[in-house]
Coordinates of C-alpha atoms in Angstrom, one line a residue:
X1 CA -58.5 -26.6 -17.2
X2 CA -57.1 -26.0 -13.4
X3 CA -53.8 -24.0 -14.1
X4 CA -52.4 -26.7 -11.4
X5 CA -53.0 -29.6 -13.5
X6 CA -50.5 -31.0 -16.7
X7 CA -53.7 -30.8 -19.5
X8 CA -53.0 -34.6 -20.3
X9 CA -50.3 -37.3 -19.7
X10 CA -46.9 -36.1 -21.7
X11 CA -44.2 -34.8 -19.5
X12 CA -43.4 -31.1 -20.2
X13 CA -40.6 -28.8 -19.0
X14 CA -40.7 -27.0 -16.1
X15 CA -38.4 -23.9 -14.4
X16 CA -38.5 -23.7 -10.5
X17 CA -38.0 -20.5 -9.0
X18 CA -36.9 -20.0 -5.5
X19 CA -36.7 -16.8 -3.3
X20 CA -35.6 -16.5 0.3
X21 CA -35.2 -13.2 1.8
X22 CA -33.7 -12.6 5.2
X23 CA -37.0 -12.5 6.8
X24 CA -37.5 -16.1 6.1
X25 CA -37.9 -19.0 8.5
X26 CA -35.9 -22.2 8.4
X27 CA -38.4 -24.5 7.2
X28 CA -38.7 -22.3 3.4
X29 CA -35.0 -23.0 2.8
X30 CA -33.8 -23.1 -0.2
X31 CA -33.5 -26.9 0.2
X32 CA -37.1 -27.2 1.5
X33 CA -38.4 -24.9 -1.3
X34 CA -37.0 -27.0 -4.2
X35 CA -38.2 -30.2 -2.7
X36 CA -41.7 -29.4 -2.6
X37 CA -41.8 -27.8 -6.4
X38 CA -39.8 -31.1 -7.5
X39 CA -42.3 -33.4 -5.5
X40 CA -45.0 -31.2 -7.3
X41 CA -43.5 -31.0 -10.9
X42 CA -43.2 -35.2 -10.5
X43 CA -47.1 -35.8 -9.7
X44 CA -47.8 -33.5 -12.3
X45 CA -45.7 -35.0 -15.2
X46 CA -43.0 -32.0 -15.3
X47 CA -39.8 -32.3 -15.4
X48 CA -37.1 -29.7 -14.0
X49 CA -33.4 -29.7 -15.6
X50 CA -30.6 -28.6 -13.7
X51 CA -30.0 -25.5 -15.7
X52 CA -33.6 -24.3 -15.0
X53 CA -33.5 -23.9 -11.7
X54 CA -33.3 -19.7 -10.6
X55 CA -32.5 -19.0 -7.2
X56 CA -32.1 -15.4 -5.5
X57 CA -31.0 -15.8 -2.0
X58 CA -30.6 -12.8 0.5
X59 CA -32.7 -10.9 -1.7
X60 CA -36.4 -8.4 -1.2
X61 CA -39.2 -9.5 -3.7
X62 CA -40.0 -5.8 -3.8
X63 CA -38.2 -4.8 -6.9
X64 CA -37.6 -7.1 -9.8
X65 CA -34.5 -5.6 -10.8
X66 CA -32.8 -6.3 -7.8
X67 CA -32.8 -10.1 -8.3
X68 CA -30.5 -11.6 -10.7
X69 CA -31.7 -14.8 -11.1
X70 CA -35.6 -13.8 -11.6
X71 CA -33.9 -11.7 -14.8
X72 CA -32.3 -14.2 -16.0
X73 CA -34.6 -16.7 -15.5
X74 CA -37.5 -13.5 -17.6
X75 CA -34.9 -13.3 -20.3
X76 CA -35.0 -17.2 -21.1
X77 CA -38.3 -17.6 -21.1
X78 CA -38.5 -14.8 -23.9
X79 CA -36.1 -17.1 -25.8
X80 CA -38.0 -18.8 -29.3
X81 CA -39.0 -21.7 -29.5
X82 CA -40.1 -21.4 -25.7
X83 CA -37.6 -23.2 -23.1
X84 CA -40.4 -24.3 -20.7
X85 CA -44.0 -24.6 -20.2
X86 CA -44.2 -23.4 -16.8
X87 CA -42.4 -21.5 -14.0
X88 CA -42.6 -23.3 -10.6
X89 CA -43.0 -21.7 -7.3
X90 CA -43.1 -22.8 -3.9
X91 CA -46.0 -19.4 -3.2
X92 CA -46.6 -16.9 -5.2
X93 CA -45.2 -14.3 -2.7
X94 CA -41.6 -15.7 -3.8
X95 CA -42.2 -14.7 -7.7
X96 CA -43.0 -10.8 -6.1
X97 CA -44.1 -9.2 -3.2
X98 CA -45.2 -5.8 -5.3
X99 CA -48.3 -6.0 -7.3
X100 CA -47.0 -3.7 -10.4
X101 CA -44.4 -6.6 -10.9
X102 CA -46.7 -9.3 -10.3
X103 CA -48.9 -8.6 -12.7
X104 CA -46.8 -7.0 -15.8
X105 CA -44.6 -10.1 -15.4
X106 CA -47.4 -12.9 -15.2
X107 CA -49.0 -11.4 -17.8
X108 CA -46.3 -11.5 -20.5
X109 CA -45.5 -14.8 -19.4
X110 CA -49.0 -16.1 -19.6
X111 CA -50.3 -14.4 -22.5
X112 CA -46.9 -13.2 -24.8
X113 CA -45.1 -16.6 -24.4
X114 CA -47.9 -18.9 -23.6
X115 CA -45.7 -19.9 -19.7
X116 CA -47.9 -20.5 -16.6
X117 CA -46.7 -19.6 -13.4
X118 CA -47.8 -22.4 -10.9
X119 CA -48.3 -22.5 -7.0
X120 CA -47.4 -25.8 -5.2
X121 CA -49.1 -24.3 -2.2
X122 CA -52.1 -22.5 -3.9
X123 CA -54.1 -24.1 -6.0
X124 CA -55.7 -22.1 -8.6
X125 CA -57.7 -22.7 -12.1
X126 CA -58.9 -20.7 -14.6
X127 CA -62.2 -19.0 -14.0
X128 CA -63.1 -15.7 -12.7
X129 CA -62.7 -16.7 -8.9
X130 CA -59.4 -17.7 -9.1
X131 CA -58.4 -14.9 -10.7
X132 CA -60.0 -12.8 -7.9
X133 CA -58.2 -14.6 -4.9
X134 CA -54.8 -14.7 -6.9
X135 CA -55.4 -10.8 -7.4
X136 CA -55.8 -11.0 -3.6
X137 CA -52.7 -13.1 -2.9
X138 CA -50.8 -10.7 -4.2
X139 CA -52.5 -7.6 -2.5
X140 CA -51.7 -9.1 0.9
X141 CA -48.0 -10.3 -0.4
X142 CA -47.5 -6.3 -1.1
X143 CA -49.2 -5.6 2.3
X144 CA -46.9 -7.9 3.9
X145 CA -43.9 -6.9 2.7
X146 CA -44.8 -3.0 3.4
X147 CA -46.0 -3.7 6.9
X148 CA -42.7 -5.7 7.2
X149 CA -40.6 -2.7 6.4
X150 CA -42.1 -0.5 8.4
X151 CA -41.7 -3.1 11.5
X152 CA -38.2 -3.3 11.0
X153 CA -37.5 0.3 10.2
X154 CA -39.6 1.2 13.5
X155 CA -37.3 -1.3 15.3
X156 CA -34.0 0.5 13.9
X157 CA -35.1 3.6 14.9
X158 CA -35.5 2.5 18.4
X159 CA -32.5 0.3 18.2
X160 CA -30.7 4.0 17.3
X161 CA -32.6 5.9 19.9
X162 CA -31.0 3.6 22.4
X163 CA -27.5 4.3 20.7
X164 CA -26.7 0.6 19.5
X165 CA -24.9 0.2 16.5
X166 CA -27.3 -0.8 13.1
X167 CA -24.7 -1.8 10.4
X168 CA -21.3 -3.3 9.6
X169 CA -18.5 -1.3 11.8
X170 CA -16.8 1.6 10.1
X171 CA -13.0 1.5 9.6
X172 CA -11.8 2.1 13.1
X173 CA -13.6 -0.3 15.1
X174 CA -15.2 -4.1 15.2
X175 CA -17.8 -5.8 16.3
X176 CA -17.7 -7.8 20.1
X177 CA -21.2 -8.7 21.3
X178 CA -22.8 -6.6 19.5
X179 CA -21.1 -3.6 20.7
X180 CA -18.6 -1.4 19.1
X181 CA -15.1 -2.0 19.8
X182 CA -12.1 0.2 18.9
X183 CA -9.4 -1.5 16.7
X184 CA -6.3 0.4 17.9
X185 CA -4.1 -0.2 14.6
X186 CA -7.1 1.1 12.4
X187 CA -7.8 3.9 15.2
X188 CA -4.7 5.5 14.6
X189 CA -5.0 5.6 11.0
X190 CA -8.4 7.9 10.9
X191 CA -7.0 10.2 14.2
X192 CA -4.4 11.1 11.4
X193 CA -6.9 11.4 8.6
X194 CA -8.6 14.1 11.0
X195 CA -5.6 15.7 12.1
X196 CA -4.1 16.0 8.4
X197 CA -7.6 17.6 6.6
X198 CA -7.5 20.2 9.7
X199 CA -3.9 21.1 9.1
X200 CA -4.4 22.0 5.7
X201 CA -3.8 18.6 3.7
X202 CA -6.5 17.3 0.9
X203 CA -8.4 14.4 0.9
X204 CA -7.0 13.3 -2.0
X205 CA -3.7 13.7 -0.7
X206 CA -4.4 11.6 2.6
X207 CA -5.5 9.0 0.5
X208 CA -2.8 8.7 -1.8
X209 CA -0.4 8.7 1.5
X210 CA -2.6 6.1 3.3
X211 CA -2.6 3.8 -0.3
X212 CA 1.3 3.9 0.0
X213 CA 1.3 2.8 3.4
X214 CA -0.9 -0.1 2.1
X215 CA -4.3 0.8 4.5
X216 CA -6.9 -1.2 3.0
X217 CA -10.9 -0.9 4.0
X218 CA -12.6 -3.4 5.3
X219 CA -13.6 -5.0 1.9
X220 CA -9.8 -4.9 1.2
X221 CA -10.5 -2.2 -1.1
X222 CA -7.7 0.9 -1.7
X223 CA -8.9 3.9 0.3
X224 CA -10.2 6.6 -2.2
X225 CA -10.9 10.9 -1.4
X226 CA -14.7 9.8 -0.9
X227 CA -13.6 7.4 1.7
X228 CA -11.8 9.7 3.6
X229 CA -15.0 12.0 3.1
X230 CA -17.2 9.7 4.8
X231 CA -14.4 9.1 7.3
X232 CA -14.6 12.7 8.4
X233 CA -18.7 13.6 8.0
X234 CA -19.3 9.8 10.2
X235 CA -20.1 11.1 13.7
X236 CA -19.7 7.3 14.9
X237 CA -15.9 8.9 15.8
X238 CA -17.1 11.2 18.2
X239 CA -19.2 8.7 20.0
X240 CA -22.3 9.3 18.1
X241 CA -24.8 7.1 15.8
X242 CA -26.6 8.3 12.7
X243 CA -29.7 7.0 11.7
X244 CA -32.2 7.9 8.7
X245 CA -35.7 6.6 8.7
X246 CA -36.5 7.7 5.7
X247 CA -33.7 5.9 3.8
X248 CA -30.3 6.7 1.7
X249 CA -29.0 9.9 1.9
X250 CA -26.8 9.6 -0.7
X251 CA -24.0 10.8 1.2
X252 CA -26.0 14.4 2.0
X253 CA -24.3 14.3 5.5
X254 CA -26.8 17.2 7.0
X255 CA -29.8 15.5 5.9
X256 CA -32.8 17.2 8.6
X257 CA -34.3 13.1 8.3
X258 CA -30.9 12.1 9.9
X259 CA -31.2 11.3 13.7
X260 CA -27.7 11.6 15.3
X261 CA -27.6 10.1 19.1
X262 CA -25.2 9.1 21.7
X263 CA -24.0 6.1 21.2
X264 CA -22.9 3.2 23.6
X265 CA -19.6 2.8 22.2
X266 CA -16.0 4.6 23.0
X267 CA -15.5 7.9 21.2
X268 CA -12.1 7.5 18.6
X269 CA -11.4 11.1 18.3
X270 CA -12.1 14.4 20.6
X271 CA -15.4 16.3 19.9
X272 CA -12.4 20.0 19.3
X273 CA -10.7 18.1 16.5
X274 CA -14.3 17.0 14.8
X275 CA -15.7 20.6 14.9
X276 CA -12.6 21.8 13.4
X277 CA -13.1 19.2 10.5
X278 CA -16.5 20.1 10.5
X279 CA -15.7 24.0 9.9
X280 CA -13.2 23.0 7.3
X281 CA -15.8 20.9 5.4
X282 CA -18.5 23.9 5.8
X283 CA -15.6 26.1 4.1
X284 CA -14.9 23.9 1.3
X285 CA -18.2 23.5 0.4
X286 CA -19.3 26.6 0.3
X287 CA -15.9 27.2 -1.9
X288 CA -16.6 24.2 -4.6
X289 CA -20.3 24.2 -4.4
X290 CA -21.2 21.0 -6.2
X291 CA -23.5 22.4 -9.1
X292 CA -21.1 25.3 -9.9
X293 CA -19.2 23.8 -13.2
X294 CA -15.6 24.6 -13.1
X295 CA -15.2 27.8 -16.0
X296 CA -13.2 27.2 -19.2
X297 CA -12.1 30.5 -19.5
X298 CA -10.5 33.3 -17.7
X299 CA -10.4 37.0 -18.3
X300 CA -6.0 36.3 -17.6
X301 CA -3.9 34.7 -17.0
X302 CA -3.1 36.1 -13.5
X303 CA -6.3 35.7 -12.1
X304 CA -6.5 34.0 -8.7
X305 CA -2.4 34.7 -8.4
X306 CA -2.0 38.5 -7.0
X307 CA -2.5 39.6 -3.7
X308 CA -2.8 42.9 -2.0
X309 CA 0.4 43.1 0.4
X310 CA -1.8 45.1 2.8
X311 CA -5.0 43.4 3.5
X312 CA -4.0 40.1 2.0
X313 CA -6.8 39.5 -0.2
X314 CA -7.6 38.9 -3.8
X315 CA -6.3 41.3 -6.3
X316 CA -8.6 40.8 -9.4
X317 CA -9.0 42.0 -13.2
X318 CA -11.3 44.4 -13.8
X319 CA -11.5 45.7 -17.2
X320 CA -7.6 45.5 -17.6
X321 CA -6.5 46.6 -14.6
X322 CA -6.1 44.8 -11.5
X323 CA -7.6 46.4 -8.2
X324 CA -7.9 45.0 -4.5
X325 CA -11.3 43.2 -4.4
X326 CA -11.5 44.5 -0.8
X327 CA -11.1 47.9 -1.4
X328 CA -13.9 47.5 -3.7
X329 CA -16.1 46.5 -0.5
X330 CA -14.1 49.4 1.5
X331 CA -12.6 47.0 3.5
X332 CA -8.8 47.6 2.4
X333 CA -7.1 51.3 2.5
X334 CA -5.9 49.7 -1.1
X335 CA -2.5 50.4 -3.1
X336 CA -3.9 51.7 -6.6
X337 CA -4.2 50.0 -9.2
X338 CA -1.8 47.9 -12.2
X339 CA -2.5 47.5 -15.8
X340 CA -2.8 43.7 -16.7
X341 CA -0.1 44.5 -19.7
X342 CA 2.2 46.3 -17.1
X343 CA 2.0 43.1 -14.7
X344 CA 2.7 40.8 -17.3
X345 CA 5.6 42.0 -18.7
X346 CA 6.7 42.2 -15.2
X347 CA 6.3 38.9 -14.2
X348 CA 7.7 37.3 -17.7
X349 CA 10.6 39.4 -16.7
X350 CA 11.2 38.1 -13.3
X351 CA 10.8 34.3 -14.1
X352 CA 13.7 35.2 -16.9
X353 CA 15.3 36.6 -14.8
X354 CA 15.4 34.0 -12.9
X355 CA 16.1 31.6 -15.2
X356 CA 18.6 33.0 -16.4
X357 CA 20.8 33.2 -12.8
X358 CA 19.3 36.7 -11.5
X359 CA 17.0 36.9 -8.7
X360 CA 15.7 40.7 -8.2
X361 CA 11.4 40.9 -7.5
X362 CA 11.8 37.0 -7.1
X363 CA 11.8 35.0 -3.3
X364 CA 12.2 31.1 -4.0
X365 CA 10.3 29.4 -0.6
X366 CA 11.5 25.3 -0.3
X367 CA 9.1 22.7 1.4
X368 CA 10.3 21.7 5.0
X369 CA 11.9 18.8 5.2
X370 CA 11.0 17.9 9.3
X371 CA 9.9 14.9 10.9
X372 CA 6.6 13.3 11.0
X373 CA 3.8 15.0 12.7
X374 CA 2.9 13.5 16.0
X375 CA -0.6 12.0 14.0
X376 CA 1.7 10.7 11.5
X377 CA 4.2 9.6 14.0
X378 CA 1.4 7.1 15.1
X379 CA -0.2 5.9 12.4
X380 CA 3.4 4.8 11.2
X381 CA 3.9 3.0 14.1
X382 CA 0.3 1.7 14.2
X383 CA 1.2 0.4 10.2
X384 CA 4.7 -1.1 11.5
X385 CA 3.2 -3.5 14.5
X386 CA 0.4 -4.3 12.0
X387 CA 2.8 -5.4 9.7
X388 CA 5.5 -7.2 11.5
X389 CA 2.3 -9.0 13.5
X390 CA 1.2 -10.4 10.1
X391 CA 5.3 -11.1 9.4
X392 CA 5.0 -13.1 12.5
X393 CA 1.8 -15.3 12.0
X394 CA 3.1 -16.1 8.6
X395 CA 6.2 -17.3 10.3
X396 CA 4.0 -19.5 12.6
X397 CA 1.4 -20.7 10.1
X398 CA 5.0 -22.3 8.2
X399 CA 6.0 -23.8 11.2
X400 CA 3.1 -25.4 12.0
X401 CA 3.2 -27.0 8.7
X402 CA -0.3 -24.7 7.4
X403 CA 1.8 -22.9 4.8
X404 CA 4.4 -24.2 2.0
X405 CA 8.0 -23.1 2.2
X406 CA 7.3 -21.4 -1.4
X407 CA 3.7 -19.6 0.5
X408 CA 6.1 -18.7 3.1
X409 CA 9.0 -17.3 1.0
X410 CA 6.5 -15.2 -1.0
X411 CA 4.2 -14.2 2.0
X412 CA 7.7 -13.4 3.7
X413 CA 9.2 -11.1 1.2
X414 CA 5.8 -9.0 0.0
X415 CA 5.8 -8.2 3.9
X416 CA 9.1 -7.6 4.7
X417 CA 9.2 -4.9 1.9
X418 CA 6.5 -3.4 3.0
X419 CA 8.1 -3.2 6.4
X420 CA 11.4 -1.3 4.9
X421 CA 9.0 0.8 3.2
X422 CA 7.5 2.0 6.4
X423 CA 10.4 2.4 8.3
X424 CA 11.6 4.4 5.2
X425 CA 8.8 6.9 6.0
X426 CA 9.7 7.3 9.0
X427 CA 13.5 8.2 8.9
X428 CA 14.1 12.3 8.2
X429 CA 14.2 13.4 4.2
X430 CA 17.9 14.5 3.9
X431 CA 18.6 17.9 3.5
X432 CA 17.7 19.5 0.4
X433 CA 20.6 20.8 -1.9
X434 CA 19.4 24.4 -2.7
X435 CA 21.7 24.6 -5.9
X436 CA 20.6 21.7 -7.7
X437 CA 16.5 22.7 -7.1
X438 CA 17.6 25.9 -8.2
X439 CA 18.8 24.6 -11.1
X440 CA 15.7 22.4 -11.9
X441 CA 13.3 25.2 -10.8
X442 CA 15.4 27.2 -13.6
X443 CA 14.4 24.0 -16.0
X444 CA 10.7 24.3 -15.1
X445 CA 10.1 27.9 -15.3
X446 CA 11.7 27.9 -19.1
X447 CA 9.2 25.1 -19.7
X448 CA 6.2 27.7 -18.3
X449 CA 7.6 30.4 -19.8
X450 CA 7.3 29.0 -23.2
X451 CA 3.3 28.0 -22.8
X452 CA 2.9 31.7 -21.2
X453 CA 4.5 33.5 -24.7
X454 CA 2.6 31.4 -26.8
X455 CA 0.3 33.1 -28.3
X456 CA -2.5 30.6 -29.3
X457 CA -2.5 29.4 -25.4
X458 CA -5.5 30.0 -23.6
X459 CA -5.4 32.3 -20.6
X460 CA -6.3 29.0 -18.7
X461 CA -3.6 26.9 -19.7
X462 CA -1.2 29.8 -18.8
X463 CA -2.6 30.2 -15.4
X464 CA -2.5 26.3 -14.8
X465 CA 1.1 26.1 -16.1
X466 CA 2.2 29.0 -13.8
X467 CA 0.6 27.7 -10.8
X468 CA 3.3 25.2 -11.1
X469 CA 5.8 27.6 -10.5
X470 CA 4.5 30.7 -8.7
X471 CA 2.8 30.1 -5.2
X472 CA 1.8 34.0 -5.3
X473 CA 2.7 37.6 -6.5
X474 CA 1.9 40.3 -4.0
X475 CA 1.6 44.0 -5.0
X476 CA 2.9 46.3 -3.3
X477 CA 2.6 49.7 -3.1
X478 CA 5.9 50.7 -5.2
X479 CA 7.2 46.9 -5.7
X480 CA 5.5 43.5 -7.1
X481 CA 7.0 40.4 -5.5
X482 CA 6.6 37.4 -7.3
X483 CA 6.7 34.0 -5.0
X484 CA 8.1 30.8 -6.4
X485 CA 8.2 27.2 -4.8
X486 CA 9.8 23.9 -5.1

């Protein structure tokens, strides 16, 4: 019996799948797809319920996976008793374009759960030839959908060489005629981002200020560390575009495949404040290298805290005692050596001390309160025009009747506050009142001080409980100075 034909007069139910990718011409719409398979699945005595039909629009016929609606439509035809009797397709090509899938899903259909898969436009029956020319329908599918990648990843690659952009614009610009163009409110938000990371602030940290200021991506998602990361490794700021033939890079930046170029669009930042971010990314990478797991013990509870007053480097623990680690490497004239005991007791003395109103062996050094940085400066401006702008076209879109007075009054308030807020930003922290953070320093360093005599602490949770005191203790040659902030 022709696998095309209904076996005999009943009517039996029928599924109709339908595939476009991007790749597709107008006349295998969706539309145009179903209307053939329903014109088929009426002459031969099938019918199609609403529910049954799949549709993946958009979407490769590489990889199964990948398409939502051929799953769904796999995992119903596995239901018992059997939904349908056959799965309708316009071409074969649009049930998969790779032979592995082709034939692993066909054949559960066919022989597990007793479901054809039918061609409207290639008709097929059941002997040995037909199995040979479907075998070589889907060879050629698989061909075609290879050769098809390789055309348009050869055409990306020369579309790169000639520096024209090849995705969606990065935060910062927009696309005008298929150019890049720089969007000066967004601009000014990734020159500080930039400037920030080089003078010393974290990713983290510039993201949590750019949240507060309500920056949003261009999905209107809140901006995370990894977005400023890709903010500061995409040389599309410097004038540049990056291309990789050979596919993701899973955000390995320095990929050799990667192909960067000069681009046709306006630079956003200078090419001296992108190497410095560059050398301050090379630095913390080679500091945090990313298979190194973070140890869950420390020989003390000092260790990474005392510094040699006179080469400035690491003073470390070394079988009790503490020595310079770069008079070790005879870099450092060096100032002896401490027991760990001796500079224990010293420094539990100086925080009680402390606490309790005494000051000797301890320096207290208080954040700056200044105003914004130039960078920041900007990007607070940039964040106030953006907003009172979207205060004004929700006043007009009111007035020209396209809002309710209630849309208004909410749209109004939400914005005006985050107006104030900005503004708040910018105005000068007051002056800090030395007595009262001395006072709550006190507070703190009682809390530490009680986690640091505890005996059945770990050295750990000591160290990260004094970190949140003590910025640094330097040794001396006949003095220790132990360095608190606020």
């Amino acid at each position: 019996m022709p696998k095309n034909s209904s076996g005999g007069s009943s009517v039996r139910i029928a599924a109709a799948y339908i595939r476009v990718s991007t790749d597709d011409q107008v006349e295998y719409s969706p539309e145009s797809q179903l209307k053939v398979i329903r014109d088929y699945a009426k002459r031969n005595n099938f019918v199609i319920p609403g529910d049954y039909i799949f549709m993946d629009e958009g979407i490769s016929g590489r990889k199964a996976e990948k398409r939502p609606a051929f799953m769904q439509m796999i995992g119903l035809a596995k239901s018992k008793p059997k939904p349908f009797d056959a799965i309708i397709l316009w071409k074969f090509s649009r049930f998969a374009r790779n032979r592995e899938d082709s034939i692993v899903y066909k054949s559960m259909l066919r022989k597990q759960l007793g479901i054809e898969v039918l061609s409207v436009s290639e008709s097929l029956g059941d002997d040995k030839m037909s199995i040979l020319i479907e075998a070589l329908i889907e060879a050629m599918d698989e061909y075609y959908s290879i050769n098809l990648a390789e055309e348009v990843k050869r055409g990306m690659t020369e579309k790169a060489r000639r520096g024209e952009p090849l995705s969606i614009p990065p935060f910062g610009y927009t696309m005008k005629n298929k150019q890049l163009e720089i969007v000066p409110e967004e601009a000014a938000v990734v020159r500080a981002a930039f400037e920030k990371f080089v003078g010393g602030k974290g990713m983290v940290g510039i993201a949590k200020e750019l949240n507060a200021l309500g920056v949003r991506t261009h999905r209107g998602s809140k901006i995370e560390n990894r977005t400023v990361e890709y903010w500061l490794n995409n040389p599309v700021y410097i004038g540049k575009i990056r291309w990789t033939p050979t596919g993701s890079t899973s955000r390995n930046y320095s990929n050799p495949d990667s192909m960067i170029v000069d681009g046709t669009h306006e630079p956003l930042i200078g090419v001296e404040l992108w190497d410095q971010a560059q050398e301050k990314l090379k630095a913390i990478k080679i500091q945090y290298r990313k298979y190194i797991k973070p140890r869950d013990s420390i020989s003390h509870w000092l260790v990474g805290l005392i510094h040699c007053d006179e080469c400035g480097g690491i003073v470390v623990n070394c079988a009790g005692n503490y020595y310079c680690n770069n008079k070790n490497k005879g870099t450092c004239p060096g100032n002896g050596s401490i027991n760990a005991k001796k500079i224990s007791q010293y420094v539990i003395s100086a925080l009680e001390n402390f606490s309790n109103g005494a000051t000797d062996g301890v320096s207290v050094a208080y954040k700056k309160t200044e105003l914004p940085e130039k960078s920041d400066a900007d990007m607070y401006a940039a964040m106030l025009y953006n907003a009172e702008q979207r205060l004004r076209r929700v006043r007009e879109a009111y007035e020209a009747g396209i809002d309710t007075l209630e849309e208004y009054s909410t749209n109004k308030a939400k914005l005006t506050a985050e107006i104030e807020s900005i503004k708040e930003q910018i105005k000068p922290a007051p002056s800090p009142n030395l007595e009262d953070r001395d006072a709550e320093l006190r507070l703190k360093i009682a809390d530490v001080l009680s986690i640091v005599k505890d005996p059945d602490k770990s050295n750990v949770e000591k160290n990260t409980a004094v970190r949140t005191v003590v910025s640094n203790i330097v040794k001396k040659r006949d003095e220790i100075a132990v360095n608190l902030f606020i």
